[in-house]
Short mmCIF file of C-alpha atoms in Angstrom, two decimals:
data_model
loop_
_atom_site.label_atom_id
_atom_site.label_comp_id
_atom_site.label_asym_id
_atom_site.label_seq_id
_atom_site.Cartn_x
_atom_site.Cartn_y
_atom_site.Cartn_z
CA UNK A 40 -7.87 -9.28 27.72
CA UNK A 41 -4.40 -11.17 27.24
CA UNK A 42 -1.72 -9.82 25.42
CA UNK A 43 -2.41 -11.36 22.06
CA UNK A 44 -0.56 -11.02 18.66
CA UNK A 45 -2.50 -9.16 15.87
CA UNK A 46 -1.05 -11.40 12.85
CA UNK A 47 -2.85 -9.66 10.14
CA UNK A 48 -0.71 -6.63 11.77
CA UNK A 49 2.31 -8.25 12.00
CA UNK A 50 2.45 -9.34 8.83
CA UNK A 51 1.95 -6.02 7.28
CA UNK A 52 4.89 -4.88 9.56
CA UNK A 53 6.67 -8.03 8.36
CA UNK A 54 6.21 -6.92 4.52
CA UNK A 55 6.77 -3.39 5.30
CA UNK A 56 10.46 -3.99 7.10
CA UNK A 57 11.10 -6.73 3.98
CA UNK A 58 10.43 -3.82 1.77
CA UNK A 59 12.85 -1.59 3.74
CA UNK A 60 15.46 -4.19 4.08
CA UNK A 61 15.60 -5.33 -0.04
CA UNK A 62 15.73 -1.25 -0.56
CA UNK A 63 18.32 -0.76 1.70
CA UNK A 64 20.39 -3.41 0.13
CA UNK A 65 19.77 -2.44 -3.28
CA UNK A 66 21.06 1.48 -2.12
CA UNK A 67 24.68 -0.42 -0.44
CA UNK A 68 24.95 -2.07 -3.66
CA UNK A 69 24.62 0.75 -6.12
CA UNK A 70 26.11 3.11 -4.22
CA UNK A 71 29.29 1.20 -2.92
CA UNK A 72 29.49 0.78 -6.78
CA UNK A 73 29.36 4.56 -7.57
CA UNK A 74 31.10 6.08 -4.42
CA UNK A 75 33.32 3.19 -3.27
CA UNK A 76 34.86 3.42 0.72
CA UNK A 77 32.82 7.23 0.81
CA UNK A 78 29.69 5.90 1.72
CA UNK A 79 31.02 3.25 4.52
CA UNK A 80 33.24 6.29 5.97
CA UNK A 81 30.36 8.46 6.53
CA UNK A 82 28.21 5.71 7.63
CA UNK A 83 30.46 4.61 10.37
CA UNK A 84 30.97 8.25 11.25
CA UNK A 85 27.03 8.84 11.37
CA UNK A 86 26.44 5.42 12.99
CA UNK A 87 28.66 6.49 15.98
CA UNK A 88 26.91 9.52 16.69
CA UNK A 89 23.52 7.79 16.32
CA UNK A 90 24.38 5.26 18.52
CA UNK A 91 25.56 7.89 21.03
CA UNK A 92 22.23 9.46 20.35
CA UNK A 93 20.35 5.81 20.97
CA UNK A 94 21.86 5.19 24.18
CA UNK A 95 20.92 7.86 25.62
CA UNK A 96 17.98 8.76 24.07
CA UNK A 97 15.59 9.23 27.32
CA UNK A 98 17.82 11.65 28.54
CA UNK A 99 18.04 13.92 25.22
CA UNK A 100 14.46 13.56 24.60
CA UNK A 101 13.47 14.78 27.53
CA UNK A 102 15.61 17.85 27.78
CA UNK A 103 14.75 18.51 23.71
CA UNK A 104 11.01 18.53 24.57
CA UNK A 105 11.69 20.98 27.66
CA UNK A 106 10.52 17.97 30.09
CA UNK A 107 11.37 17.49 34.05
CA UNK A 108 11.89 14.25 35.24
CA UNK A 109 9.06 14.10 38.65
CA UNK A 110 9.58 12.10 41.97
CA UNK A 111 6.81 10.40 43.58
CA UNK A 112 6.71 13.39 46.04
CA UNK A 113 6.13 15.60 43.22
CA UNK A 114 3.27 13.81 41.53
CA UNK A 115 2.14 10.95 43.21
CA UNK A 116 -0.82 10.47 41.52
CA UNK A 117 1.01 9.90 38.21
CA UNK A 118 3.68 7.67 39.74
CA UNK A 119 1.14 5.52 41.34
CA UNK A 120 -0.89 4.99 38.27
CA UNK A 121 2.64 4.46 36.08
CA UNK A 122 3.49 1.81 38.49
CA UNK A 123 0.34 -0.27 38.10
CA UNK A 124 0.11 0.08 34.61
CA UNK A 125 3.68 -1.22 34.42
CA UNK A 126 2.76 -4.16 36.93
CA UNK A 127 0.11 -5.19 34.60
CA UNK A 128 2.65 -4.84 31.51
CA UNK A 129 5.62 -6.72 33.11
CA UNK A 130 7.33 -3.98 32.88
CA UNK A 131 9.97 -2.39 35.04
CA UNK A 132 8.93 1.01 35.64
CA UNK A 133 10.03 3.82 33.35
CA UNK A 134 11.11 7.62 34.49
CA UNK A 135 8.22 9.36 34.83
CA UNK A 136 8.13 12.86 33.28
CA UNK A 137 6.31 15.93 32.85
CA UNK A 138 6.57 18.70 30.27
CA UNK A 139 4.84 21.98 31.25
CA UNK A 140 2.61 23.03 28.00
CA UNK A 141 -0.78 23.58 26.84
CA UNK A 142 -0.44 20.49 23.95
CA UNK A 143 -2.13 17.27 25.36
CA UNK A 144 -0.19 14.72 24.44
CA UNK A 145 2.19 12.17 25.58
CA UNK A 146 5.70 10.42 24.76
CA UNK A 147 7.81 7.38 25.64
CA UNK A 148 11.47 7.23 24.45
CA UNK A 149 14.29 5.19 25.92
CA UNK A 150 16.56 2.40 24.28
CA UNK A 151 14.92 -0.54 25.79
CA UNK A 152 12.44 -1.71 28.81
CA UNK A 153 15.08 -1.12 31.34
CA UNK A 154 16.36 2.72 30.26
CA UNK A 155 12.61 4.27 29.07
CA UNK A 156 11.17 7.16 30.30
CA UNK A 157 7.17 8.02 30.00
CA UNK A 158 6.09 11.82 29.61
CA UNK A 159 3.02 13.60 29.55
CA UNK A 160 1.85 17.23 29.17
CA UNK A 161 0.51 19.50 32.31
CA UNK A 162 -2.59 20.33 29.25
CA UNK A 163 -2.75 16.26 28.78
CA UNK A 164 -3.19 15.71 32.38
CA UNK A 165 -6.03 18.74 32.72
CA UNK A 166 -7.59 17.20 29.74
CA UNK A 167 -8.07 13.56 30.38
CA UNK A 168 -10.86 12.12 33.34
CA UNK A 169 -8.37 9.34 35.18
CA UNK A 170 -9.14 6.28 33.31
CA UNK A 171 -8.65 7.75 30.10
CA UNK A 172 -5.08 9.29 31.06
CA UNK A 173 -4.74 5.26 31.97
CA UNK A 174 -5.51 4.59 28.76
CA UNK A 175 -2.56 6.94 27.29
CA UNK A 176 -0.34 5.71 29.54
CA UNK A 177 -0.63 2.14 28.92
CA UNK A 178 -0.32 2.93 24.83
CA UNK A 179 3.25 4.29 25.86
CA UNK A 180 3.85 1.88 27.88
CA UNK A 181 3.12 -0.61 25.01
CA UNK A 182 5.63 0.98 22.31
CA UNK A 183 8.15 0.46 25.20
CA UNK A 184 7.06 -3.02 25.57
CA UNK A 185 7.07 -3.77 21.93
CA UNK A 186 10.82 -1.60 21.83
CA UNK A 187 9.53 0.52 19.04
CA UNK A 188 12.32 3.52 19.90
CA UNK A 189 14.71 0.53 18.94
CA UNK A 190 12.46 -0.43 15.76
CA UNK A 191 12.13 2.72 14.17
CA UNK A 192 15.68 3.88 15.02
CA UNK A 193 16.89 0.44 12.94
CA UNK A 194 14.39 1.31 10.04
CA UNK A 195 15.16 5.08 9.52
CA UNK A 196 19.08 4.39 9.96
CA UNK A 197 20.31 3.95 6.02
CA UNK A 198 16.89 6.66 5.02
CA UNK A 199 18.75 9.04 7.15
CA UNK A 200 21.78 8.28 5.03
CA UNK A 201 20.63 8.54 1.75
CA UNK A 202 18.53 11.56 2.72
CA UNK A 203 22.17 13.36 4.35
CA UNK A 204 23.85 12.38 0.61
CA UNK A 205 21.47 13.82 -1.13
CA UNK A 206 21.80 17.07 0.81
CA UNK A 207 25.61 17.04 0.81
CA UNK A 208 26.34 14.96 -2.06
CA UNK A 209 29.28 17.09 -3.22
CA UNK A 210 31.22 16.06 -0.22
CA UNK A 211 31.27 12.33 -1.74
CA UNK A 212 32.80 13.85 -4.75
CA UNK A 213 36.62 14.00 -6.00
CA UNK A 214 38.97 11.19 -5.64
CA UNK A 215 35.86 9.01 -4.74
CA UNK A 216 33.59 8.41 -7.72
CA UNK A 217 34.95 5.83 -9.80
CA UNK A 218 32.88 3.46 -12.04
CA UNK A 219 31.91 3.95 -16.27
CA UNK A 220 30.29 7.07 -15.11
CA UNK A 221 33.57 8.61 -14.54
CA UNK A 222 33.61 10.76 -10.68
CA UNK A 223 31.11 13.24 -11.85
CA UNK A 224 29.07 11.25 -13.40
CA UNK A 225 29.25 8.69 -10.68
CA UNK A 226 28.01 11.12 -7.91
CA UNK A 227 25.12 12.20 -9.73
CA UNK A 228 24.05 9.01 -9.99
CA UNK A 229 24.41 8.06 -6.61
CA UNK A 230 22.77 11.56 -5.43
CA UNK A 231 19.64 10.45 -7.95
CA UNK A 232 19.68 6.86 -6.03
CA UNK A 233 19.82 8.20 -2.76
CA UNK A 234 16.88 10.73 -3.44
CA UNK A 235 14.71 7.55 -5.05
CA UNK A 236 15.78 5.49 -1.82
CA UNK A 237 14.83 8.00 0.87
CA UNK A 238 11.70 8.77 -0.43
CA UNK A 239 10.26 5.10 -0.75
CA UNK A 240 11.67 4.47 2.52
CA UNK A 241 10.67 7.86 3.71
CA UNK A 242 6.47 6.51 2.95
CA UNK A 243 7.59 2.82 4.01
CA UNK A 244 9.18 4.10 7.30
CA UNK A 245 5.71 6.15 7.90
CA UNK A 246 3.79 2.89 7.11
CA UNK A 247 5.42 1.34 9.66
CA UNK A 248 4.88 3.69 12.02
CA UNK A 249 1.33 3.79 11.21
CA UNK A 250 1.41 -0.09 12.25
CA UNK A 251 3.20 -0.21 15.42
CA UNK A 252 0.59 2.55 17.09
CA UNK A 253 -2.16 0.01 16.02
CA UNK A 254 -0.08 -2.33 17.92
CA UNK A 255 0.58 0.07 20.74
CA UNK A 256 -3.54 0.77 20.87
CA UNK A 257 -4.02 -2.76 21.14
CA UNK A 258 -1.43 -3.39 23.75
CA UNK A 259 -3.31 -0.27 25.79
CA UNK A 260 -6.16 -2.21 25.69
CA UNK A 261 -5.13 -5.28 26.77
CA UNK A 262 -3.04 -3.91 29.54
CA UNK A 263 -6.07 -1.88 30.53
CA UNK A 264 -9.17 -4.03 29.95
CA UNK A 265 -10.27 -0.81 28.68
CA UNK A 266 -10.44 -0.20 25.25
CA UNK A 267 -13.24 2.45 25.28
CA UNK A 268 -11.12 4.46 27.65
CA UNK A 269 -8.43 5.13 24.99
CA UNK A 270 -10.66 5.52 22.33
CA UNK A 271 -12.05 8.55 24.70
CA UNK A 272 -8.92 9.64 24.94
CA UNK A 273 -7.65 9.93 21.60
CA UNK A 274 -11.32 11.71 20.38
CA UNK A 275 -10.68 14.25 22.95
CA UNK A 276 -7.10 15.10 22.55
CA UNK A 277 -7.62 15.41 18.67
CA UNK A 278 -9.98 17.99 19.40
CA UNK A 279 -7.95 19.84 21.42
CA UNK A 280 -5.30 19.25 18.97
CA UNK A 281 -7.24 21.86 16.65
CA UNK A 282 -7.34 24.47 18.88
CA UNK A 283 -3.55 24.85 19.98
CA UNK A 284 -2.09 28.01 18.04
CA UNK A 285 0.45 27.01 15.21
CA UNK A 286 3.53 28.58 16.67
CA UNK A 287 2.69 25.69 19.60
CA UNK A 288 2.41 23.04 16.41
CA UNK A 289 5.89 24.19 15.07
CA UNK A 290 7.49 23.59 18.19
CA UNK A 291 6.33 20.16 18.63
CA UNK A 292 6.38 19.29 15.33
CA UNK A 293 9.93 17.15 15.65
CA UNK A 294 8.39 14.53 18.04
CA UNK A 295 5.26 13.19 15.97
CA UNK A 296 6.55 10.04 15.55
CA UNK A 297 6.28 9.66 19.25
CA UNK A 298 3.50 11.32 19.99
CA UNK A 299 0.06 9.88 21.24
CA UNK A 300 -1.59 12.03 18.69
CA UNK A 301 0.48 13.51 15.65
CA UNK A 302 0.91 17.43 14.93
CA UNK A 303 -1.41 18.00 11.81
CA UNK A 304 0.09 20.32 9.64
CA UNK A 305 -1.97 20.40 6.11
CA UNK A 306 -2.89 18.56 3.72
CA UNK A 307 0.86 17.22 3.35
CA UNK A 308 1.52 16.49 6.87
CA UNK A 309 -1.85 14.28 7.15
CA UNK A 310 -0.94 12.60 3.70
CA UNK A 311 2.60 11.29 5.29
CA UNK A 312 1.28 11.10 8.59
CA UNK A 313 3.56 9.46 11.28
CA UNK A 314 -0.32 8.15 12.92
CA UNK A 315 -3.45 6.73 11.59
CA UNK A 316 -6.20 8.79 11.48
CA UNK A 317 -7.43 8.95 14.63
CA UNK A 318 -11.37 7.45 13.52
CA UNK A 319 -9.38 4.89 12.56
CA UNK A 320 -8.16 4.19 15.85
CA UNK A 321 -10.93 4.23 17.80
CA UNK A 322 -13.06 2.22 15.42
CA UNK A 323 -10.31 -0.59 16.13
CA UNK A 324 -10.47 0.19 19.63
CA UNK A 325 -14.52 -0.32 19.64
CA UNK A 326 -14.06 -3.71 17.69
CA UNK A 327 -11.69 -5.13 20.62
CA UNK A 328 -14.28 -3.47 23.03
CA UNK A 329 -16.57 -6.13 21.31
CA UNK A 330 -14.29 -8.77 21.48
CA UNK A 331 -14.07 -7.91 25.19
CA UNK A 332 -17.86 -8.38 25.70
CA UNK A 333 -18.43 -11.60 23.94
CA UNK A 334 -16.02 -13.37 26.52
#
């Protein structure tokens, strides 16, 4: 299977970042009207530190998830299947990781193809039979092929913004409001704006997420030439998903965005899930299976 573009998902990813973009430039507008030089302060402030954070994002993620970087000495098996999966990608080939826990589940992180990093869990690897662990492996190696660390750090940038004004909107107060609201008047407006801003973009930014692992299930596959494998996958480590105690769920809980299979958490955490279900997934994954077989 080729690596083919998906254009009724791109253009749902297309609409989705135009969305994100028009209400990002509506929130500049309003609130550079409201706050004035404020806003651009703390943005430059919190764009340094995020781009700190970018750069060297494969090396925080992997010491925030508790994860050890392996040599090929260490897991050869792993290494050897990272490298062909990566050969069939065109990619270079990522660090290769492991975090000790009873979770099955997988991340990649890492600011582009070059710097990325690929980890799985010691219950992920005593889950999966070989060929569906290949499957996982090539999905993460598809959201580093498609730079989705890069994507999603881009969309949630000015959501992360509004959503750190409306927790500390007093601090834009003072000498800084200005406007026919008066200062006072003018922050609570911009607090209100901020709120309505990170909340559409908080749905929009898990809509887009939502997309890209479509993409990143379709890249698997055609990296693979083994859609049924993934599908596999995904059915088993969703079952085990349900049986991992809670206090395991709240510790992972941070990294469902890059996750191979979200943390469920309720009713709310399902309705704003990061992931599509996962019987979504792996009825898409049966209908490329199909397309597969009529070739």
């Amino acid at each position: 299977m080729n690596w083919q573009a998906d254009w009724g998902l791109r253009v749902r990813m297309f609409v989705t970042m135009f969305l994100l973009f028009a209400l990002y430039i509506v929130f500049a507008g309003v609130i550079t009207a409201y706050v004035g030089g404020g806003l651009f302060f703390f943005a430059f402030l919190f764009g340094g530190f995020s781009l700190v954070q970018y750069y060297f994002s494969d090396t925080l993620t992997l010491k925030s998830m508790g994860a050890k970087t392996v040599s090929r000495e260490e897991d050869p098996q792993l290494h050897a299947s990272i490298e062909r999966l990566s050969q069939q990608a065109d990619l270079p080939k990522p660090k290769v990781a492991v975090v000790d826990s009873s979770v099955p589940n997988a991340f990649a992180t890492g600011r582009n193809q070059k710097n990325a990093a690929v980890c799985v869990t010691t219950g992920l690897t005593h889950t999966l039979e070989r060929d569906e662990l290949d499957g996982v492996l090539a999905h993460e190696l598809a959201h580093v092929k498609n730079r989705d660390m890069m994507v999603m750090t881009i969309a949630s940038f000015l959501s992360t913004i509004a959503f750190m004004m409306v927790r500390w909107g007093a601090f834009f107060g003072g000498g800084h409001g200005r406007g026919r609201e008066g200062g006072g008047g003018g922050i609570v407006v911009a607090i209100l704006v901020s709120l309505v801003v990170w909340i559409i973009s908080y749905l929009l930014i898990r809509a887009l997420s939502r997309y890209r692992e479509f993409a990143a299930d379709r890249g698997a596959a055609a990296i693979t030439g083994n859609p049924s494998a993934l599908a596999s996958a995904l059915l088993k480590i969703s079952g085990q998903m349900d049986k991992v105690p809670k206090e395991d769920l709240r510790e992972e809980a941070e990294m469902n965005a890059f996750f191979i299979i979200p943390i469920k958490s309720g009713v709310i955490g399902r309705l704003f899930s990061t992931h599509p279900s996962t019987e979504r997934r792996v009825e898409r994954l049966r209908d490329l299976e199909r397309e597969m077989q009529a070739f």
